[in-house]
Amino acid sequence: MALHPDRLLPAEPGVRAIARELYGAVRDLPVISPHGHVDPRSLLDDEPFPDPATLLVTPDHYVTRLLHASGVPLEALGVAQPAPTEAQSRAIWRRMCTHWDVFRGTPVRSWFEHELVEIFGIERRPSAASADAIYDELTARLAEPGFRPRALFERFRIAVLATTDDPCDDLAAHAALAADPTWSGRVIPTFRPDRYLEVGSAGWPERMTRLAEVSDIATDDYPGFVAAMEARRRYFISRGATSADHSHEDVRTDPLEGAEAGRIYRAALVGEATAAEAVALRRHLLLEMARMSCEDGLVMTLHPAVRRGHHGPTTERFGADVGADIPIRVEFTDALRPLLERYGTHPGFHLVVFTLDETVWSRELAPLAGFYPSLYVGAPWWFLDAPEAIRRFRRAVTETIGFSRTSGFIDDTRAFCSIPARHDMSRRLDAGWVAELVAQHVFDLDEAAEVMTDLVSGRPTEVFKL
Amino acid sequence: MALHPDRLLPAEPGVRAIARELYGAVRDLPVISPHGHVDPRSLLDDEPFPDPATLLVTPDHYVTRLLHASGVPLEALGVAQPAPTEAQSRAIWRRMCTHWDVFRGTPVRSWFEHELVEIFGIERRPSAASADAIYDELTARLAEPGFRPRALFERFRIAVLATTDDPCDDLAAHAALAADPTWSGRVIPTFRPDRYLEVGSAGWPERMTRLAEVSDIATDDYPGFVAAMEARRRYFISRGATSADHSHEDVRTDPLEGAEAGRIYRAALVGEATAAEAVALRRHLLLEMARMSCEDGLVMTLHPAVRRGHHGPTTERFGADVGADIPIRVEFTDALRPLLERYGTHPGFHLVVFTLDETVWSRELAPLAGFYPSLYVGAPWWFLDAPEAIRRFRRAVTETIGFSRTSGFIDDTRAFCSIPARHDMSRRLDAGWVAELVAQHVFDLDEAAEVMTDLVSGRPTEVFKL
Amino acid sequence: MALHPDRLLPAEPGVRAIARELYGAVRDLPVISPHGHVDPRSLLDDEPFPDPATLLVTPDHYVTRLLHASGVPLEALGVAQPAPTEAQSRAIWRRMCTHWDVFRGTPVRSWFEHELVEIFGIERRPSAASADAIYDELTARLAEPGFRPRALFERFRIAVLATTDDPCDDLAAHAALAADPTWSGRVIPTFRPDRYLEVGSAGWPERMTRLAEVSDIATDDYPGFVAAMEARRRYFISRGATSADHSHEDVRTDPLEGAEAGRIYRAALVGEATAAEAVALRRHLLLEMARMSCEDGLVMTLHPAVRRGHHGPTTERFGADVGADIPIRVEFTDALRPLLERYGTHPGFHLVVFTLDETVWSRELAPLAGFYPSLYVGAPWWFLDAPEAIRRFRRAVTETIGFSRTSGFIDDTRAFCSIPARHDMSRRLDAGWVAELVAQHVFDLDEAAEVMTDLVSGRPTEVFKL
């Protein structure tokens, strides 16, 4: 198992030569990660990572989902189980290696290879036969100081790492890291209020109580809730946050008239809001979040339209984020219109829109971002963070908005060790696309080099206000 | 007219060389055809095929539709007409040849060329000028023993051929073929109950009467209907069937509560079910079919979302399947949820989902098949059984589910002589796609060879339980 | 800045060589422009074009939209402002040049380069530094006789140019041009009745009054309206029109029963039709327009599904067509069914359907055009008139309908100087696609040459009845 230096670059030799040059110029630039799910405590504590299964298999739903589809039960991968014994971890690892062939052609395989070869120096291709030897090699590496979180953070050349955090989180880990004189990395929180806007969701009244506690603002009426949310956003900003992330079933932003928001809010507090009212209030609140972003400057990002926990029995038994989330169709043109009519030209407001429904790239998102100064098209995400999907993305949006109205790459990962692999893949694919344009004489090589640097450094820095 | 050995392989010489090697390794593997519309009686009787028009033009709606769009009336192609005289057949053939240019760029043209050159040894390109000479050549060939159905079946290297059959069919032809000591081919039926689930369709009460007769189970109430359907499925299984095929407007699978299914069933028997009730019962019954598949093992396949007989006047005059069927949008994530929550992890249950709406490949089907062990993404079908669509399919699904969660190729054809051409095209295109991945160093050549054999032999054998 | 002779041709050298040959054979064929928005008065008057900003920036919403998204206010581009002074024009031009990089990868950039280099002989790449010098060069050129509208019309080799006109327009400019003995170009009007079918739109009753005046037919009841519209169509036909263009939110064509159309019509005249009634009447009227086309022979074209003036404040301040129009999803299979059941096989009826929602190309439009002799799939339009989108279009529709059921290129532009660039781009891309098919041995080179000529000359001439 080896990583070919030209992997994922276009096959045609002329285009590949251009792509190789463009990629080479950005390959070693620092990683900017404005949206992800790494736990900041791992960097604060800097303890050695646990066993190979717990590091690389169990928590990564990209990995567990396809193994599950291939007949491996989630519990046999350690999902929602106590920390594995050495024998259990080895068995989990062996199950993954035994099914190595099911990952052929997927980015999970490419990322995994990158991690094993580049980070851990593994040279054997995973298989039932090689599983134990690789396990032993990994275990040995993980015990070395150079494989602790902080050492890897530095080795990965991470310039900024954004985490995703609950509005009531005290962000203690972020503060401690920032205060640590032995640490110079930039790890910033992201305000993620989904569960506070879904007023019909289980536990929502309790969350309001907690919100009142941490904000010291009464949340027994709607103005109090708004004030408390604004306060928490300010708190996040004071701890380095630059963006707020939102993921709901849709992105409608219809305002509620006059006292209606307050009425539904109070009904929800006592569990008496109807499902339709809860949705109406959430849509209104999404609009409110945009207003707050105009005022406090937090970049607003949208990741909508996923049916979470599609398989009820799995959710009940194993919880969320185990691979059973399935995208649905989404609509932006009409849904975002109330928001964009109000704030789409607001100076300094940044709205970054992601999608798992590719049909909106050329039909809705690029046209929107090609008019509204505040709207940026987010990079391909989740299922679409993959070579062919990234190519489709660039082909779908570039002709309407060029490069400047796109967000730059986000890795959105909870798999810390996959960060370099994911960013490297993105750089290779963007280099390939830009090289194709150069080969077709759409623009010149000097411009192409500018585009590449802008995509890797300029876009995320500017769009996410880093 | 000649068939280039490299046709449909990627143009770039390096990739083409890899593709040529991969294709070469599977080119001569037996044909597995788990879903199609060939009449088993033609193989039982083994009579010479009729005239060229009746064999190659009139019954093939892929051919007649585009000729119709080009201004040739369906009756002038023999559709829904008595068997043609020699002069009529020759005239039909000439009309097709005269319009040969309208097929440029379509797979119909590629298949047709393959048939004419490979099977019949024709070397002239069809045109008004060459039509008669080709007609004479074809007529001469069809009179030869080597061009009878059984000889061609063998020459085509067909390992398994599945037909599509009405639940009340006695499957006599299948039984006779199986009992024929001079015949060793495998021809299996497929259970296709659409018209039995559409309780509002014309003739449905009469079908229930017939169902009662052939099953010897009273169908005057809902439990009887269910029992009769189960009995017919067992009958089909006893005759070799391994799958049940379903094609409705949508694939919703919402269960009806308690006595509701029975109530609608009885209303439908006397023609008093509303249109909405008929749809509700069909959706419930689709869920029931999945339950039966869990119990009896028949693979469940779905081919939804076509507006059949879009042009009423044509349907009235020429009947169904003449080229006037038009796809519509379809949704799977929510529609299949009730089914998948119940049966999506049932051991041994296989659900294969086909679509004419490409937007669901990356958004819904691949994510579903990447979690649920029972769900496989069906190969591109009908309008999408074409080179670029097949490429889009692989590009859309491979990154989420690799190769193992796809169904393998189905030809879905009633044009017996097009079977080798269709499978050959599929093999060339898969070889091209896999070669691209090798050329980009996504995986190695030894793995690519495994993938190819799996796609051609492993997938259909396993997925369709052959 | 130079135009590479192989720009936009496929990168692979073998395919490029074929494409170059195919493109070369059609490069210099006359331009047929059956749908666009050029003002015929500019050709009648043949006055020199105004300053560079007013010619090339201010009125072109392809240009202004992306500059607006990049932070340049529309008023700073001269939109909805009085004619600029020389200093203002120079400043607008400089703003465009300063933001030249935002157009990288867009067709706007390619067209602009083509115009500057080919028409005006500019060799400097636009930038803040070069803006003034280019401005001066352009100003000098525009003063020369060879850069007046008629000279350019001839230089552009325009064989036919269709304008877009209000049904009440007297078409005086068309008549004067046709009567001018010093002018031999063909400039024909297009009947565009949108605002007359949207009975709920502002000013509709007044339009009915005006319609009565110009047609000399009373429009105070529905039959009168129909007769007046028929009369205006005849008038347009007498002035050379061959088509009628329609752009509404959807393309439903449900007929209204009996007196219902008349009832709604009368209610609308006094401002008492509900929004739903207005939509119902518009859908009915779209069906009526098809009936008229069957009778009078005007080609019917549909350009649906754009949310016009998405940003209310911009529309209020700057009016329509300034870059704030955003596409929405569209459906054709069911929507057009009433129309196609009635007129889809009517001899001589031509219906050309355009879309900004790419998902319908393979799913709906190609299947429809592959059966109905009257329906043609329109070329990629507006946001989709771009290299990758055009490639996707050909890949999506060719396999179902070949080339003969497509419309040929339309430029749809109000930017007169971009016409050669747009047609040249289309020819290059079609040559590239056809070359790919030849390189894959889908058809032969002699057939490919026929296809190219047909696409550039045959299709638009036949489909638009020119």
PDB file of N, CA and C in Angstrom, chain A residues 4 7-8 11 13 16 65-66 68-69 104-107 109 125 307 309-312 314 323-324 326-329 357-359 386-389 391-392, chain B residues 12 15 329-330 333-334 337 340-341 345 359 362-363 367-373 395 398-399 402 405 433 439-444 446-447 450-451:
ATOM      1  N   HIS A   4       0.171   7.141  -4.315  1.00  0.00           N
ATOM      2  CA  HIS A   4       0.771   7.639  -5.550  1.00  0.00           C
ATOM      3  C   HIS A   4       0.779   9.162  -5.512  1.00  0.00           C
ATOM      4  N   ARG A   7      -2.186  10.824  -7.289  1.00  0.00           N
ATOM      5  CA  ARG A   7      -3.534  10.306  -7.074  1.00  0.00           C
ATOM      6  C   ARG A   7      -4.582  11.419  -7.149  1.00  0.00           C
ATOM      7  N   LEU A   8      -5.694  11.075  -7.748  1.00  0.00           N
ATOM      8  CA  LEU A   8      -6.865  11.949  -7.894  1.00  0.00           C
ATOM      9  C   LEU A   8      -6.646  13.135  -8.834  1.00  0.00           C
ATOM     10  N   ALA A  11      -6.425  12.224 -15.459  1.00  0.00           N
ATOM     11  CA  ALA A  11      -5.626  11.173 -16.096  1.00  0.00           C
ATOM     12  C   ALA A  11      -4.884  11.661 -17.336  1.00  0.00           C
ATOM     13  N   PRO A  13      -2.368  13.213 -19.606  1.00  0.00           N
ATOM     14  CA  PRO A  13      -1.037  13.665 -19.174  1.00  0.00           C
ATOM     15  C   PRO A  13      -0.827  15.177 -19.232  1.00  0.00           C
ATOM     16  N   ARG A  16      -2.777  16.634 -16.391  1.00  0.00           N
ATOM     17  CA  ARG A  16      -2.164  16.219 -15.129  1.00  0.00           C
ATOM     18  C   ARG A  16      -0.918  17.044 -14.811  1.00  0.00           C
ATOM     19  N   ARG A  65     -21.135   3.000   8.798  1.00  0.00           N
ATOM     20  CA  ARG A  65     -22.347   2.837   8.006  1.00  0.00           C
ATOM     21  C   ARG A  65     -22.181   1.783   6.912  1.00  0.00           C
ATOM     22  N   LEU A  66     -21.039   1.830   6.219  1.00  0.00           N
ATOM     23  CA  LEU A  66     -20.880   0.903   5.103  1.00  0.00           C
ATOM     24  C   LEU A  66     -20.581  -0.509   5.611  1.00  0.00           C
ATOM     25  N   HIS A  68     -21.929  -1.619   8.376  1.00  0.00           N
ATOM     26  CA  HIS A  68     -23.269  -2.052   8.766  1.00  0.00           C
ATOM     27  C   HIS A  68     -24.053  -2.545   7.553  1.00  0.00           C
ATOM     28  N   ALA A  69     -24.004  -1.788   6.458  1.00  0.00           N
ATOM     29  CA  ALA A  69     -24.705  -2.216   5.248  1.00  0.00           C
ATOM     30  C   ALA A  69     -24.169  -3.547   4.748  1.00  0.00           C
ATOM     31  N   ARG A 104     -13.779   0.160  -1.572  1.00  0.00           N
ATOM     32  CA  ARG A 104     -13.165   0.484  -2.871  1.00  0.00           C
ATOM     33  C   ARG A 104     -13.976   1.550  -3.614  1.00  0.00           C
ATOM     34  N   GLY A 105     -13.286   2.581  -4.034  1.00  0.00           N
ATOM     35  CA  GLY A 105     -13.952   3.627  -4.810  1.00  0.00           C
ATOM     36  C   GLY A 105     -14.563   4.722  -3.959  1.00  0.00           C
ATOM     37  N   THR A 106     -14.513   4.568  -2.634  1.00  0.00           N
ATOM     38  CA  THR A 106     -15.071   5.600  -1.754  1.00  0.00           C
ATOM     39  C   THR A 106     -13.961   6.507  -1.219  1.00  0.00           C
ATOM     40  N   PRO A 107     -14.302   7.732  -0.860  1.00  0.00           N
ATOM     41  CA  PRO A 107     -13.283   8.599  -0.252  1.00  0.00           C
ATOM     42  C   PRO A 107     -12.847   8.092   1.113  1.00  0.00           C
ATOM     43  N   ARG A 109     -12.037   5.170   1.878  1.00  0.00           N
ATOM     44  CA  ARG A 109     -10.854   4.366   1.596  1.00  0.00           C
ATOM     45  C   ARG A 109      -9.634   5.252   1.338  1.00  0.00           C
ATOM     46  N   ARG A 125      -1.544  -3.459   3.005  1.00  0.00           N
ATOM     47  CA  ARG A 125      -2.937  -3.195   2.678  1.00  0.00           C
ATOM     48  C   ARG A 125      -3.817  -3.949   3.684  1.00  0.00           C
ATOM     49  N   ARG A 307     -32.748  13.599   6.931  1.00  0.00           N
ATOM     50  CA  ARG A 307     -33.636  12.864   7.823  1.00  0.00           C
ATOM     51  C   ARG A 307     -32.731  12.138   8.825  1.00  0.00           C
ATOM     52  N   GLY A 309     -31.506   9.915  11.904  1.00  0.00           N
ATOM     53  CA  GLY A 309     -31.980   8.696  12.546  1.00  0.00           C
ATOM     54  C   GLY A 309     -33.102   8.041  11.761  1.00  0.00           C
ATOM     55  N   HIS A 310     -32.881   7.808  10.480  1.00  0.00           N
ATOM     56  CA  HIS A 310     -33.910   7.279   9.576  1.00  0.00           C
ATOM     57  C   HIS A 310     -34.448   5.936  10.055  1.00  0.00           C
ATOM     58  N   HIS A 311     -33.605   5.148  10.677  1.00  0.00           N
ATOM     59  CA  HIS A 311     -34.010   3.824  11.152  1.00  0.00           C
ATOM     60  C   HIS A 311     -34.226   3.873  12.664  1.00  0.00           C
ATOM     61  N   GLY A 312     -35.489   4.030  13.058  1.00  0.00           N
ATOM     62  CA  GLY A 312     -35.823   4.193  14.465  1.00  0.00           C
ATOM     63  C   GLY A 312     -35.168   3.192  15.409  1.00  0.00           C
ATOM     64  N   THR A 314     -32.471   1.574  15.223  1.00  0.00           N
ATOM     65  CA  THR A 314     -31.044   1.853  15.386  1.00  0.00           C
ATOM     66  C   THR A 314     -30.828   3.062  16.277  1.00  0.00           C
ATOM     67  N   GLY A 323     -24.656   6.716  11.340  1.00  0.00           N
ATOM     68  CA  GLY A 323     -24.674   6.367   9.922  1.00  0.00           C
ATOM     69  C   GLY A 323     -26.047   6.162   9.326  1.00  0.00           C
ATOM     70  N   ALA A 324     -27.098   6.424  10.105  1.00  0.00           N
ATOM     71  CA  ALA A 324     -28.453   6.197   9.606  1.00  0.00           C
ATOM     72  C   ALA A 324     -29.156   7.495   9.221  1.00  0.00           C
ATOM     73  N   ILE A 326     -30.221  10.174   6.377  1.00  0.00           N
ATOM     74  CA  ILE A 326     -30.433  10.104   4.926  1.00  0.00           C
ATOM     75  C   ILE A 326     -30.916  11.461   4.420  1.00  0.00           C
ATOM     76  N   PRO A 327     -30.288  11.994   3.382  1.00  0.00           N
ATOM     77  CA  PRO A 327     -30.703  13.303   2.851  1.00  0.00           C
ATOM     78  C   PRO A 327     -32.093  13.275   2.221  1.00  0.00           C
ATOM     79  N   ILE A 328     -32.687  14.427   2.165  1.00  0.00           N
ATOM     80  CA  ILE A 328     -33.948  14.634   1.455  1.00  0.00           C
ATOM     81  C   ILE A 328     -33.792  15.834   0.521  1.00  0.00           C
ATOM     82  N   ARG A 329     -34.777  15.998  -0.340  1.00  0.00           N
ATOM     83  CA  ARG A 329     -34.803  17.125  -1.266  1.00  0.00           C
ATOM     84  C   ARG A 329     -34.854  18.437  -0.488  1.00  0.00           C
ATOM     85  N   ASP A 357     -28.297  17.970  -1.542  1.00  0.00           N
ATOM     86  CA  ASP A 357     -29.132  17.814  -2.738  1.00  0.00           C
ATOM     87  C   ASP A 357     -28.446  18.591  -3.856  1.00  0.00           C
ATOM     88  N   GLU A 358     -27.743  17.868  -4.718  1.00  0.00           N
ATOM     89  CA  GLU A 358     -26.910  18.519  -5.727  1.00  0.00           C
ATOM     90  C   GLU A 358     -27.699  19.344  -6.731  1.00  0.00           C
ATOM     91  N   THR A 359     -28.987  19.038  -6.844  1.00  0.00           N
ATOM     92  CA  THR A 359     -29.750  19.714  -7.902  1.00  0.00           C
ATOM     93  C   THR A 359     -29.818  21.215  -7.687  1.00  0.00           C
ATOM     94  N   ALA A 386     -16.408  14.174  -1.735  1.00  0.00           N
ATOM     95  CA  ALA A 386     -15.889  13.015  -2.446  1.00  0.00           C
ATOM     96  C   ALA A 386     -15.482  13.468  -3.844  1.00  0.00           C
ATOM     97  N   PRO A 387     -14.491  12.806  -4.447  1.00  0.00           N
ATOM     98  CA  PRO A 387     -13.915  13.362  -5.684  1.00  0.00           C
ATOM     99  C   PRO A 387     -14.918  13.694  -6.781  1.00  0.00           C
ATOM    100  N   GLU A 388     -15.747  12.751  -7.162  1.00  0.00           N
ATOM    101  CA  GLU A 388     -16.646  13.042  -8.274  1.00  0.00           C
ATOM    102  C   GLU A 388     -17.669  14.109  -7.888  1.00  0.00           C
ATOM    103  N   ALA A 389     -18.138  14.079  -6.658  1.00  0.00           N
ATOM    104  CA  ALA A 389     -19.108  15.086  -6.220  1.00  0.00           C
ATOM    105  C   ALA A 389     -18.463  16.468  -6.189  1.00  0.00           C
ATOM    106  N   ARG A 391     -16.031  17.393  -8.096  1.00  0.00           N
ATOM    107  CA  ARG A 391     -15.934  17.810  -9.509  1.00  0.00           C
ATOM    108  C   ARG A 391     -17.282  18.321 -10.010  1.00  0.00           C
ATOM    109  N   ARG A 392     -18.348  17.600  -9.663  1.00  0.00           N
ATOM    110  CA  ARG A 392     -19.675  18.068 -10.095  1.00  0.00           C
ATOM    111  C   ARG A 392     -19.988  19.447  -9.516  1.00  0.00           C
TER     112      ARG A 392
ATOM    113  N   GLU B  12      -8.933   8.602 -23.635  1.00  0.00           N
ATOM    114  CA  GLU B  12      -7.540   8.857 -23.265  1.00  0.00           C
ATOM    115  C   GLU B  12      -6.758   7.538 -23.351  1.00  0.00           C
ATOM    116  N   VAL B  15      -5.867   5.465 -20.113  1.00  0.00           N
ATOM    117  CA  VAL B  15      -7.047   4.901 -19.460  1.00  0.00           C
ATOM    118  C   VAL B  15      -7.654   3.811 -20.348  1.00  0.00           C
ATOM    119  N   ARG B 329     -40.825  12.698 -11.311  1.00  0.00           N
ATOM    120  CA  ARG B 329     -39.986  12.808 -10.124  1.00  0.00           C
ATOM    121  C   ARG B 329     -40.341  11.717  -9.121  1.00  0.00           C
ATOM    122  N   VAL B 330     -39.392  11.296  -8.297  1.00  0.00           N
ATOM    123  CA  VAL B 330     -39.692  10.279  -7.296  1.00  0.00           C
ATOM    124  C   VAL B 330     -38.939  10.583  -6.008  1.00  0.00           C
ATOM    125  N   THR B 333     -36.517   8.542   0.316  1.00  0.00           N
ATOM    126  CA  THR B 333     -36.103   8.598   1.721  1.00  0.00           C
ATOM    127  C   THR B 333     -37.291   8.468   2.668  1.00  0.00           C
ATOM    128  N   ASP B 334     -38.299   9.277   2.464  1.00  0.00           N
ATOM    129  CA  ASP B 334     -39.464   9.202   3.338  1.00  0.00           C
ATOM    130  C   ASP B 334     -40.424   8.099   2.908  1.00  0.00           C
ATOM    131  N   ARG B 337     -39.434   4.717   4.205  1.00  0.00           N
ATOM    132  CA  ARG B 337     -39.079   4.645   5.618  1.00  0.00           C
ATOM    133  C   ARG B 337     -39.889   3.607   6.401  1.00  0.00           C
ATOM    134  N   LEU B 340     -38.474   0.253   5.526  1.00  0.00           N
ATOM    135  CA  LEU B 340     -37.100   0.013   5.988  1.00  0.00           C
ATOM    136  C   LEU B 340     -37.016  -0.045   7.506  1.00  0.00           C
ATOM    137  N   GLU B 341     -37.858   0.706   8.189  1.00  0.00           N
ATOM    138  CA  GLU B 341     -37.846   0.616   9.655  1.00  0.00           C
ATOM    139  C   GLU B 341     -38.256  -0.795  10.097  1.00  0.00           C
ATOM    140  N   THR B 345     -33.374  -4.228   8.067  1.00  0.00           N
ATOM    141  CA  THR B 345     -32.251  -5.004   8.597  1.00  0.00           C
ATOM    142  C   THR B 345     -32.635  -6.476   8.743  1.00  0.00           C
ATOM    143  N   THR B 359     -31.721  12.165  -9.869  1.00  0.00           N
ATOM    144  CA  THR B 359     -31.370  13.008  -8.725  1.00  0.00           C
ATOM    145  C   THR B 359     -31.310  12.211  -7.425  1.00  0.00           C
ATOM    146  N   SER B 362     -27.393  10.040  -5.781  1.00  0.00           N
ATOM    147  CA  SER B 362     -26.457  10.473  -4.737  1.00  0.00           C
ATOM    148  C   SER B 362     -27.187  10.966  -3.494  1.00  0.00           C
ATOM    149  N   ARG B 363     -28.408  11.469  -3.682  1.00  0.00           N
ATOM    150  CA  ARG B 363     -29.094  12.092  -2.548  1.00  0.00           C
ATOM    151  C   ARG B 363     -29.794  11.080  -1.664  1.00  0.00           C
ATOM    152  N   PRO B 367     -27.105   6.797  -0.117  1.00  0.00           N
ATOM    153  CA  PRO B 367     -27.110   6.851   1.350  1.00  0.00           C
ATOM    154  C   PRO B 367     -27.945   5.735   1.989  1.00  0.00           C
ATOM    155  N   LEU B 368     -29.093   5.402   1.419  1.00  0.00           N
ATOM    156  CA  LEU B 368     -29.914   4.320   1.979  1.00  0.00           C
ATOM    157  C   LEU B 368     -29.178   2.979   1.881  1.00  0.00           C
ATOM    158  N   ALA B 369     -28.628   2.689   0.711  1.00  0.00           N
ATOM    159  CA  ALA B 369     -27.937   1.406   0.521  1.00  0.00           C
ATOM    160  C   ALA B 369     -26.628   1.356   1.289  1.00  0.00           C
ATOM    161  N   GLY B 370     -26.144   2.513   1.699  1.00  0.00           N
ATOM    162  CA  GLY B 370     -24.925   2.571   2.490  1.00  0.00           C
ATOM    163  C   GLY B 370     -25.161   2.376   3.968  1.00  0.00           C
ATOM    164  N   PHE B 371     -26.427   2.231   4.342  1.00  0.00           N
ATOM    165  CA  PHE B 371     -26.721   1.914   5.737  1.00  0.00           C
ATOM    166  C   PHE B 371     -27.498   0.602   5.875  1.00  0.00           C
ATOM    167  N   TYR B 372     -28.559   0.449   5.077  1.00  0.00           N
ATOM    168  CA  TYR B 372     -29.431  -0.717   5.235  1.00  0.00           C
ATOM    169  C   TYR B 372     -28.853  -1.952   4.543  1.00  0.00           C
ATOM    170  N   PRO B 373     -28.642  -3.022   5.269  1.00  0.00           N
ATOM    171  CA  PRO B 373     -28.082  -4.234   4.638  1.00  0.00           C
ATOM    172  C   PRO B 373     -29.011  -4.835   3.584  1.00  0.00           C
ATOM    173  N   ARG B 395     -20.568   7.351 -11.116  1.00  0.00           N
ATOM    174  CA  ARG B 395     -19.974   8.517 -10.461  1.00  0.00           C
ATOM    175  C   ARG B 395     -20.818   8.973  -9.270  1.00  0.00           C
ATOM    176  N   THR B 398     -20.836   5.384  -6.459  1.00  0.00           N
ATOM    177  CA  THR B 398     -19.644   4.658  -5.992  1.00  0.00           C
ATOM    178  C   THR B 398     -19.029   5.296  -4.760  1.00  0.00           C
ATOM    179  N   GLU B 399     -19.024   6.626  -4.715  1.00  0.00           N
ATOM    180  CA  GLU B 399     -18.325   7.279  -3.607  1.00  0.00           C
ATOM    181  C   GLU B 399     -19.029   7.063  -2.274  1.00  0.00           C
ATOM    182  N   GLY B 402     -19.396   2.336  -2.809  1.00  0.00           N
ATOM    183  CA  GLY B 402     -18.494   1.444  -3.533  1.00  0.00           C
ATOM    184  C   GLY B 402     -19.240   0.669  -4.602  1.00  0.00           C
ATOM    185  N   ARG B 405     -22.784  -2.606  -3.041  1.00  0.00           N
ATOM    186  CA  ARG B 405     -24.188  -2.352  -2.730  1.00  0.00           C
ATOM    187  C   ARG B 405     -24.992  -2.029  -3.989  1.00  0.00           C
ATOM    188  N   TRP B 433     -15.127   2.941 -16.296  1.00  0.00           N
ATOM    189  CA  TRP B 433     -15.197   3.643 -15.001  1.00  0.00           C
ATOM    190  C   TRP B 433     -14.136   3.110 -14.045  1.00  0.00           C
ATOM    191  N   ALA B 439      -6.546   4.648 -13.029  1.00  0.00           N
ATOM    192  CA  ALA B 439      -5.661   5.678 -13.587  1.00  0.00           C
ATOM    193  C   ALA B 439      -5.462   6.830 -12.609  1.00  0.00           C
ATOM    194  N   GLN B 440      -6.440   7.029 -11.732  1.00  0.00           N
ATOM    195  CA  GLN B 440      -6.298   8.077 -10.708  1.00  0.00           C
ATOM    196  C   GLN B 440      -5.731   7.514  -9.405  1.00  0.00           C
ATOM    197  N   HIS B 441      -5.319   6.238  -9.465  1.00  0.00           N
ATOM    198  CA  HIS B 441      -4.695   5.590  -8.303  1.00  0.00           C
ATOM    199  C   HIS B 441      -5.618   5.516  -7.104  1.00  0.00           C
ATOM    200  N   VAL B 442      -6.897   5.371  -7.371  1.00  0.00           N
ATOM    201  CA  VAL B 442      -7.867   5.210  -6.292  1.00  0.00           C
ATOM    202  C   VAL B 442      -7.792   3.792  -5.737  1.00  0.00           C
ATOM    203  N   PHE B 443      -7.606   2.815  -6.623  1.00  0.00           N
ATOM    204  CA  PHE B 443      -7.212   1.474  -6.167  1.00  0.00           C
ATOM    205  C   PHE B 443      -6.380   0.812  -7.246  1.00  0.00           C
ATOM    206  N   ASP B 444      -5.891  -0.371  -6.944  1.00  0.00           N
ATOM    207  CA  ASP B 444      -4.899  -0.990  -7.822  1.00  0.00           C
ATOM    208  C   ASP B 444      -5.543  -1.926  -8.839  1.00  0.00           C
ATOM    209  N   ASP B 446      -5.087  -5.091  -9.462  1.00  0.00           N
ATOM    210  CA  ASP B 446      -5.558  -6.403  -9.006  1.00  0.00           C
ATOM    211  C   ASP B 446      -6.947  -6.280  -8.375  1.00  0.00           C
ATOM    212  N   GLU B 447      -7.165  -5.183  -7.685  1.00  0.00           N
ATOM    213  CA  GLU B 447      -8.490  -4.968  -7.111  1.00  0.00           C
ATOM    214  C   GLU B 447      -9.509  -4.672  -8.202  1.00  0.00           C
ATOM    215  N   GLU B 450     -10.881  -7.775  -9.685  1.00  0.00           N
ATOM    216  CA  GLU B 450     -11.884  -8.360  -8.784  1.00  0.00           C
ATOM    217  C   GLU B 450     -13.227  -7.641  -8.902  1.00  0.00           C
ATOM    218  N   VAL B 451     -13.167  -6.310  -8.934  1.00  0.00           N
ATOM    219  CA  VAL B 451     -14.395  -5.525  -9.048  1.00  0.00           C
ATOM    220  C   VAL B 451     -15.152  -5.902 -10.317  1.00  0.00           C
TER     221      VAL B 451
END
